[in-house]
């Protein structure tokens, strides 16, 4: 039965390792964090069936900004409005009948810090709007279908050609686990990430990042070109031996993907054994590769990673798309992260908070 009012929460994510591998058909090992986005939604009008031209009134509490739109109307100027309009529009395109509604968006996840506030926003919106959807209701989408719908919001409404990493991490996170994702098969496996005396922290580089306007889309074009030259579908399928034929830049991009996949495998094996020590050097190697081979780091990100290492981190690396955002640091027992870093914990994935059906 459709809900009249509902809350939904979707967490941000930290990617332990496996960066820029998702759209290359590779592997990643992200986890959901405790911080996230909350959407409170209320249907207006109370009718069972939505009328043509359902209207949404949305408010972003942290910015104190509002939007009001007919579902399907685009927002060409970026920012949070494009995500809200896109999520409602994509659900409607998939056959969901949404009523007119008010939406309040809040939460404790900083924007643009590389913790996937965009994916958390899309996922929380989608979960809340699905609860409000009127009869007849198609079957509830599974995590992969929902992540794909949300990534269409980024690709087609926002202009960021991101993969499925952030949405799947937000949807499928589990407390005390990371999720090993194989982006070629979309198989997922929860892997224990019990920190005990270890600590994971993120440090904001202070440099804001915006995927749609950064070099992220350029990297996608380069990877597609490399695949074309190698005659393969995904870079993760490449043979190291064949890379010598590629132009130097494309060879470096491909090497990063293959080596990063190998690091993810090693990291997952270590976690399955409950051994966090090997992760330190894997994080450092991942950062070097993102800086030198994939070229998505910046001096501010390098400096933030160096700061964490100087403070005693066993390893540190930039996370997310790069060109700004945050770095992740792993601190062993007895070492102390700097006070400006934020501790993160592998936490539960997105969920509906409470919903109220029609009062009769
Ligand atoms: C961003 C994108 C993800 C992924 C990462 C890099 O976070 O949204 O799809 O490509 O960058 O690993």
Tab-separated table of C-alpha atoms and ligand atoms in Angstrom:
chain	number	residue	atom	x	y	z
A	1	UNK	CA	0.000	0.000	0.000
A	2	UNK	CA	1.372	3.449	-0.857
A	3	UNK	CA	2.620	5.488	2.087
A	4	UNK	CA	1.372	9.008	2.782
A	5	UNK	CA	4.513	10.063	4.572
A	6	UNK	CA	7.880	8.386	4.855
A	7	UNK	CA	11.503	8.927	5.825
A	8	UNK	CA	14.453	7.304	4.090
A	9	UNK	CA	18.154	7.334	4.892
A	10	UNK	CA	21.058	6.616	2.578
A	11	UNK	CA	24.665	6.655	3.789
A	12	UNK	CA	27.727	8.086	2.121
A	13	UNK	CA	30.561	5.735	1.313
A	14	UNK	CA	34.281	5.387	1.610
A	15	UNK	CA	36.020	3.240	-0.927
A	16	UNK	CA	38.683	1.251	0.889
A	17	UNK	CA	40.387	0.400	-2.374
A	18	UNK	CA	39.550	-0.059	-6.070
A	19	UNK	CA	39.370	3.455	-7.539
A	20	UNK	CA	38.322	4.202	-11.125
A	21	UNK	CA	37.718	0.513	-11.646
A	22	UNK	CA	33.899	0.498	-11.625
A	23	UNK	CA	33.303	1.779	-15.154
A	24	UNK	CA	36.271	-0.341	-16.285
A	25	UNK	CA	34.581	-3.616	-15.311
A	26	UNK	CA	37.003	-4.103	-12.409
A	27	UNK	CA	36.825	-4.625	-8.649
A	28	UNK	CA	36.260	-2.312	-5.690
A	29	UNK	CA	35.932	-2.696	-1.935
A	30	UNK	CA	33.818	0.172	-0.572
A	31	UNK	CA	31.913	0.446	2.686
A	32	UNK	CA	28.930	2.551	3.743
A	33	UNK	CA	29.599	5.043	6.537
A	34	UNK	CA	27.322	6.143	9.377
A	35	UNK	CA	26.823	9.654	7.960
A	36	UNK	CA	24.301	10.143	5.206
A	37	UNK	CA	21.312	11.941	3.734
A	38	UNK	CA	17.782	11.758	5.104
A	39	UNK	CA	14.719	12.518	3.006
A	40	UNK	CA	11.302	13.091	4.581
A	41	UNK	CA	8.546	12.876	1.999
A	42	UNK	CA	4.847	13.564	2.256
A	43	UNK	CA	2.238	12.954	-0.410
A	44	UNK	CA	-0.048	15.891	-1.116
A	45	UNK	CA	-3.706	15.593	-1.932
A	46	UNK	CA	-4.136	12.113	-0.515
A	47	UNK	CA	-5.612	10.633	-3.733
A	48	UNK	CA	-4.840	7.003	-4.627
A	49	UNK	CA	-3.958	7.881	-8.151
A	50	UNK	CA	-1.685	10.674	-9.160
A	51	UNK	CA	-3.040	13.139	-11.657
A	52	UNK	CA	-1.122	14.246	-14.687
A	53	UNK	CA	1.552	16.763	-13.870
A	54	UNK	CA	2.420	15.734	-10.300
A	55	UNK	CA	4.352	18.494	-8.613
A	56	UNK	CA	7.189	18.233	-6.134
A	57	UNK	CA	8.157	20.874	-3.639
A	58	UNK	CA	11.612	20.202	-2.240
A	59	UNK	CA	13.691	21.884	0.415
A	60	UNK	CA	17.414	21.396	1.124
A	61	UNK	CA	17.639	22.090	4.841
A	62	UNK	CA	21.400	22.700	5.067
A	63	UNK	CA	21.374	25.254	2.248
A	64	UNK	CA	17.952	26.630	3.102
A	65	UNK	CA	17.070	26.456	-0.598
A	66	UNK	CA	13.843	25.351	-2.250
A	67	UNK	CA	12.701	23.996	-5.565
A	68	UNK	CA	9.261	23.334	-7.035
A	69	UNK	CA	8.819	21.454	-10.289
A	70	UNK	CA	6.530	19.270	-12.349
A	71	UNK	CA	7.986	15.744	-12.491
A	72	UNK	CA	9.963	15.375	-15.705
A	73	UNK	CA	11.125	18.993	-15.815
A	74	UNK	CA	14.941	19.137	-16.052
A	75	UNK	CA	17.241	21.499	-14.163
A	76	UNK	CA	20.114	22.419	-16.428
A	77	UNK	CA	22.161	24.373	-13.885
A	78	UNK	CA	23.599	21.573	-11.730
A	79	UNK	CA	23.476	21.452	-7.942
A	80	UNK	CA	21.057	19.495	-5.746
A	81	UNK	CA	17.970	20.388	-7.808
A	82	UNK	CA	19.202	18.357	-10.787
A	83	UNK	CA	19.451	15.260	-8.557
A	84	UNK	CA	15.956	15.685	-7.126
A	85	UNK	CA	14.327	16.342	-10.489
A	86	UNK	CA	16.333	13.521	-12.055
A	87	UNK	CA	15.394	10.912	-9.443
A	88	UNK	CA	11.679	11.728	-9.637
A	89	UNK	CA	11.874	11.866	-13.449
A	90	UNK	CA	13.673	8.510	-13.742
A	91	UNK	CA	11.187	6.770	-11.429
A	92	UNK	CA	8.342	8.113	-13.527
A	93	UNK	CA	10.115	6.951	-16.718
A	94	UNK	CA	10.272	3.455	-15.206
A	95	UNK	CA	6.497	3.335	-14.803
A	96	UNK	CA	6.135	4.503	-11.207
A	97	UNK	CA	3.213	6.842	-10.618
A	98	UNK	CA	4.345	9.481	-8.165
A	99	UNK	CA	1.913	11.739	-6.371
A	100	UNK	CA	2.482	15.430	-5.781
A	101	UNK	CA	4.680	15.593	-2.705
A	102	UNK	CA	6.830	17.708	-0.438
A	103	UNK	CA	10.396	16.588	0.250
A	104	UNK	CA	12.739	17.712	3.000
A	105	UNK	CA	16.380	16.851	2.541
A	106	UNK	CA	18.734	16.838	5.505
A	107	UNK	CA	21.618	14.836	6.901
A	108	UNK	CA	25.158	15.025	8.140
A	109	UNK	CA	27.204	14.250	5.046
A	110	UNK	CA	29.402	17.069	3.736
A	111	UNK	CA	28.921	17.888	0.042
A	112	UNK	CA	31.746	17.697	-2.474
A	113	UNK	CA	34.106	16.038	-0.001
A	114	UNK	CA	34.336	12.774	-1.938
A	115	UNK	CA	32.041	10.865	0.432
A	116	UNK	CA	29.340	10.395	-2.192
A	117	UNK	CA	26.781	12.886	-1.045
A	118	UNK	CA	25.313	12.747	-4.567
A	119	UNK	CA	24.680	9.006	-4.509
A	120	UNK	CA	23.312	9.209	-0.967
A	121	UNK	CA	20.909	11.929	-2.093
A	122	UNK	CA	19.676	9.933	-5.112
A	123	UNK	CA	19.289	6.706	-3.131
A	124	UNK	CA	17.443	8.353	-0.209
A	125	UNK	CA	15.148	10.176	-2.638
A	126	UNK	CA	14.448	7.034	-4.644
A	127	UNK	CA	13.640	4.947	-1.539
A	128	UNK	CA	11.299	7.619	-0.181
A	129	UNK	CA	9.520	8.272	-3.495
A	130	UNK	CA	9.076	4.531	-4.135
A	131	UNK	CA	7.168	4.280	-0.844
A	132	UNK	CA	4.818	7.073	-1.945
A	133	UNK	CA	4.225	5.662	-5.441
A	134	UNK	CA	0.580	4.976	-6.285
A	135	UNK	CA	-1.059	1.772	-7.571
A	136	UNK	CA	-0.460	-0.026	-9.825
A	137	UNK	CA	3.075	-0.404	-8.516
A	138	UNK	CA	5.726	-2.302	-10.484
A	139	UNK	CA	7.837	-4.770	-8.416
A	140	UNK	CA	10.248	-2.974	-6.077
A	141	UNK	CA	13.613	-2.673	-7.845
A	142	UNK	CA	16.518	-4.681	-6.370
A	143	UNK	CA	19.775	-2.970	-5.388
A	144	UNK	CA	21.320	-3.306	-8.843
A	145	UNK	CA	18.238	-1.922	-10.617
A	146	UNK	CA	18.015	0.932	-8.117
A	147	UNK	CA	21.733	1.752	-8.404
A	148	UNK	CA	21.410	1.743	-12.195
A	149	UNK	CA	18.409	4.078	-12.042
A	150	UNK	CA	20.316	6.429	-9.727
A	151	UNK	CA	23.376	6.398	-11.954
A	152	UNK	CA	21.163	7.426	-14.898
A	153	UNK	CA	20.286	10.490	-12.837
A	154	UNK	CA	23.995	11.364	-12.664
A	155	UNK	CA	24.673	10.499	-16.298
A	156	UNK	CA	21.626	11.982	-17.991
A	157	UNK	CA	20.370	14.721	-15.655
A	158	UNK	CA	23.565	15.951	-14.007
A	159	UNK	CA	26.132	15.228	-16.733
A	160	UNK	CA	28.562	13.166	-14.629
A	161	UNK	CA	29.368	9.846	-16.335
A	162	UNK	CA	29.894	8.018	-13.051
A	163	UNK	CA	29.700	4.240	-12.571
A	164	UNK	CA	27.791	2.201	-9.992
A	165	UNK	CA	30.304	2.221	-7.130
A	166	UNK	CA	28.748	4.873	-4.930
A	167	UNK	CA	25.132	3.788	-5.267
A	168	UNK	CA	25.866	0.087	-4.680
A	169	UNK	CA	27.986	0.924	-1.633
A	170	UNK	CA	25.223	3.108	-0.202
A	171	UNK	CA	22.546	0.481	-0.874
A	172	UNK	CA	24.452	-2.683	0.082
A	173	UNK	CA	26.650	-1.545	2.968
A	174	UNK	CA	26.651	-3.612	6.163
A	175	UNK	CA	27.945	-2.798	9.637
A	176	UNK	CA	31.530	-4.027	10.136
A	177	UNK	CA	31.825	-5.075	6.498
A	178	UNK	CA	33.105	-3.754	3.213
A	179	UNK	CA	31.451	-4.954	-0.002
A	180	UNK	CA	33.589	-6.577	-2.657
A	181	UNK	CA	31.989	-5.638	-5.973
A	182	UNK	CA	32.869	-7.177	-9.313
A	183	UNK	CA	31.616	-4.616	-11.811
A	184	UNK	CA	31.748	-7.002	-14.749
A	185	UNK	CA	29.308	-9.487	-13.245
A	186	UNK	CA	27.827	-7.171	-10.580
A	187	UNK	CA	28.436	-9.918	-8.032
A	188	UNK	CA	28.791	-8.600	-4.500
A	189	UNK	CA	30.298	-10.204	-1.424
A	190	UNK	CA	30.317	-8.702	2.071
A	191	UNK	CA	33.854	-8.931	3.475
A	192	UNK	CA	34.420	-8.499	7.235
A	193	UNK	CA	36.080	-5.185	8.104
A	194	UNK	CA	36.493	-5.401	11.877
A	195	UNK	CA	38.615	-2.484	12.948
A	196	UNK	CA	39.124	-3.365	16.620
A	197	UNK	CA	42.169	-1.247	17.623
A	198	UNK	CA	42.636	0.107	14.069
A	199	UNK	CA	41.048	3.324	12.877
A	200	UNK	CA	39.951	4.587	9.485
A	201	UNK	CA	39.708	8.345	9.034
A	202	UNK	CA	39.002	10.725	6.181
A	203	UNK	CA	40.671	14.074	5.843
A	204	UNK	CA	39.100	16.705	3.631
A	205	UNK	CA	41.676	18.209	1.260
A	206	UNK	CA	39.647	21.426	1.321
A	207	UNK	CA	39.446	21.297	-2.465
A	208	UNK	CA	35.825	20.860	-3.598
A	209	UNK	CA	35.238	18.459	-6.409
A	210	UNK	CA	32.467	18.320	-8.930
A	211	UNK	CA	32.505	15.199	-11.059
A	212	UNK	CA	30.554	16.727	-13.943
A	213	UNK	CA	33.100	19.496	-14.477
A	214	UNK	CA	36.331	17.713	-13.449
A	215	UNK	CA	38.587	15.546	-15.633
A	216	UNK	CA	36.483	12.500	-14.660
A	217	UNK	CA	34.580	12.384	-17.935
A	218	UNK	CA	37.909	12.728	-19.825
A	219	UNK	CA	39.193	9.602	-18.089
A	220	UNK	CA	36.138	7.709	-19.259
A	221	UNK	CA	36.776	8.790	-22.827
A	222	UNK	CA	40.434	7.704	-22.569
A	223	UNK	CA	39.472	4.293	-21.182
A	224	UNK	CA	36.879	3.771	-23.911
A	225	UNK	CA	39.541	4.639	-26.519
A	226	UNK	CA	42.029	2.202	-24.966
A	227	UNK	CA	39.391	-0.564	-25.060
A	228	UNK	CA	38.669	0.207	-28.686
A	229	UNK	CA	42.367	-0.052	-29.589
A	230	UNK	CA	42.735	-3.306	-27.646
A	231	UNK	CA	39.486	-4.764	-28.985
A	232	UNK	CA	38.036	-5.454	-25.522
A	233	UNK	CA	34.913	-4.348	-23.710
A	234	UNK	CA	36.472	-3.341	-20.377
A	235	UNK	CA	40.020	-2.326	-19.451
A	236	UNK	CA	39.982	-4.857	-16.616
A	237	UNK	CA	40.045	-7.585	-19.316
A	238	UNK	CA	43.299	-6.308	-20.832
A	239	UNK	CA	46.464	-8.417	-20.970
A	240	UNK	CA	49.490	-6.616	-19.572
A	241	UNK	CA	51.474	-7.893	-22.552
A	242	UNK	CA	49.223	-6.074	-25.029
A	243	UNK	CA	49.528	-2.671	-23.349
A	244	UNK	CA	52.836	-1.808	-25.031
A	245	UNK	CA	50.962	-1.053	-28.250
A	246	UNK	CA	48.918	1.713	-26.631
A	247	UNK	CA	49.879	5.406	-26.651
A	248	UNK	CA	51.729	6.220	-23.406
A	249	UNK	CA	48.823	8.002	-21.666
A	250	UNK	CA	46.360	5.209	-22.394
A	251	UNK	CA	48.930	2.589	-21.335
A	252	UNK	CA	49.226	4.286	-17.942
A	253	UNK	CA	45.443	4.377	-17.501
A	254	UNK	CA	45.180	0.663	-18.324
A	255	UNK	CA	48.068	-0.273	-16.025
A	256	UNK	CA	46.374	1.531	-13.157
A	257	UNK	CA	43.176	-0.462	-13.661
A	258	UNK	CA	44.948	-3.845	-13.818
A	259	UNK	CA	47.171	-3.131	-10.820
A	260	UNK	CA	44.314	-1.652	-8.797
A	261	UNK	CA	42.234	-4.793	-9.433
A	262	UNK	CA	45.133	-6.877	-8.111
A	263	UNK	CA	45.352	-4.652	-5.010
A	264	UNK	CA	41.622	-5.118	-4.363
A	265	UNK	CA	42.025	-8.903	-4.527
A	266	UNK	CA	44.938	-8.796	-2.079
A	267	UNK	CA	43.054	-6.456	0.255
A	268	UNK	CA	39.944	-8.659	0.247
A	269	UNK	CA	42.025	-11.761	1.069
A	270	UNK	CA	43.705	-9.940	3.950
A	271	UNK	CA	40.335	-8.828	5.341
A	272	UNK	CA	38.925	-12.337	5.097
A	273	UNK	CA	41.852	-13.422	7.309
A	274	UNK	CA	41.128	-10.521	9.676
A	275	UNK	CA	44.576	-9.040	8.920
A	276	UNK	CA	44.528	-5.277	8.420
A	277	UNK	CA	48.299	-4.746	8.353
A	278	UNK	CA	48.790	-5.328	4.588
A	279	UNK	CA	46.202	-2.640	3.804
A	280	UNK	CA	48.586	0.198	4.681
A	281	UNK	CA	50.991	-0.387	1.815
A	282	UNK	CA	48.104	-1.204	-0.555
A	283	UNK	CA	46.544	2.199	0.177
A	284	UNK	CA	49.867	3.951	-0.430
A	285	UNK	CA	50.396	2.090	-3.701
A	286	UNK	CA	46.862	2.934	-4.825
A	287	UNK	CA	47.500	6.617	-4.147
A	288	UNK	CA	50.767	6.573	-6.103
A	289	UNK	CA	49.036	4.954	-9.044
A	290	UNK	CA	46.114	7.410	-8.983
A	291	UNK	CA	48.628	10.251	-8.868
A	292	UNK	CA	51.181	9.063	-11.425
A	293	UNK	CA	49.350	6.700	-13.770
A	294	UNK	CA	45.715	7.707	-13.661
A	295	UNK	CA	46.549	11.364	-12.916
A	296	UNK	CA	43.445	12.236	-10.921
A	297	UNK	CA	45.147	13.447	-7.740
A	298	UNK	CA	46.015	17.082	-7.003
A	299	UNK	CA	48.682	18.774	-4.846
A	300	UNK	CA	46.025	19.325	-2.149
A	301	UNK	CA	45.106	15.613	-2.118
A	302	UNK	CA	48.791	14.593	-2.093
A	303	UNK	CA	49.408	16.970	0.811
A	304	UNK	CA	46.434	15.592	2.764
A	305	UNK	CA	47.684	12.012	2.248
A	306	UNK	CA	51.203	13.070	3.304
A	307	UNK	CA	49.800	14.734	6.422
A	308	UNK	CA	48.081	11.511	7.476
A	309	UNK	CA	51.255	9.506	6.887
A	310	UNK	CA	53.310	12.024	8.906
A	311	UNK	CA	50.809	11.561	11.731
A	312	UNK	CA	51.539	7.853	11.709
A	313	UNK	CA	49.029	6.409	9.226
A	314	UNK	CA	49.994	2.948	8.015
A	315	UNK	CA	48.652	4.034	4.626
A	316	UNK	CA	46.699	6.858	3.000
A	317	UNK	CA	45.139	7.512	-0.369
A	318	UNK	CA	42.743	9.802	-2.180
A	319	UNK	CA	39.231	8.406	-2.490
A	320	UNK	CA	36.501	8.867	-5.080
A	321	UNK	CA	36.788	10.512	-8.461
A	322	UNK	CA	39.708	12.769	-7.523
A	323	UNK	CA	40.430	16.366	-8.562
A	324	UNK	CA	39.608	17.338	-4.956
A	325	UNK	CA	37.640	15.726	-2.141
A	326	UNK	CA	39.027	13.625	0.700
A	327	UNK	CA	41.780	11.173	1.519
A	328	UNK	CA	41.453	8.014	3.579
A	329	UNK	CA	43.978	7.049	6.248
A	330	UNK	CA	44.434	3.769	8.100
A	331	UNK	CA	45.866	4.073	11.592
A	332	UNK	CA	47.242	1.068	13.430
A	333	UNK	CA	46.901	0.322	17.145
A	334	UNK	CA	48.605	2.982	19.246
A	335	UNK	CA	48.806	5.669	16.545
A	336	UNK	CA	46.638	8.752	16.699
A	337	UNK	CA	44.953	10.474	13.718
A	338	UNK	CA	45.142	14.279	13.554
A	339	UNK	CA	42.202	16.052	15.227
A	340	UNK	CA	40.908	17.540	11.956
A	341	UNK	CA	40.344	14.056	10.473
A	342	UNK	CA	36.909	12.421	10.698
A	343	UNK	CA	36.724	8.837	11.894
A	344	UNK	CA	34.567	6.561	9.747
A	345	UNK	CA	32.974	3.207	10.579
A	346	UNK	CA	31.671	0.547	8.189
A	347	UNK	CA	27.911	0.905	8.705
A	348	UNK	CA	24.507	-0.271	7.520
A	349	UNK	CA	23.252	0.518	4.033
A	350	UNK	CA	20.272	2.616	2.931
A	351	UNK	CA	16.864	1.955	4.457
A	352	UNK	CA	13.357	3.296	4.895
A	353	UNK	CA	13.059	4.895	8.330
A	354	UNK	CA	9.372	5.017	8.996
A	355	UNK	CA	6.317	5.223	6.865
A	356	UNK	CA	2.728	6.075	7.534
A	357	UNK	CA	-0.078	4.807	5.348
A	358	UNK	CA	-3.342	6.607	4.777
A	359	UNK	CA	-5.299	7.632	7.844
A	360	UNK	CA	-8.927	6.760	7.114
B	1	LIG	C1	33.252	8.697	-8.374
B	1	LIG	C2	32.184	7.990	-9.204
B	1	LIG	C3	32.283	6.466	-9.064
B	1	LIG	C4	33.702	5.970	-9.283
B	1	LIG	C5	34.696	6.801	-8.486
B	1	LIG	C6	36.127	6.465	-8.799
B	1	LIG	O1	33.010	8.509	-7.008
B	1	LIG	O2	30.909	8.402	-8.796
B	1	LIG	O3	31.380	5.842	-9.958
B	1	LIG	O4	34.027	5.953	-10.650
B	1	LIG	O5	34.537	8.200	-8.703
B	1	LIG	O6	36.423	5.186	-8.347
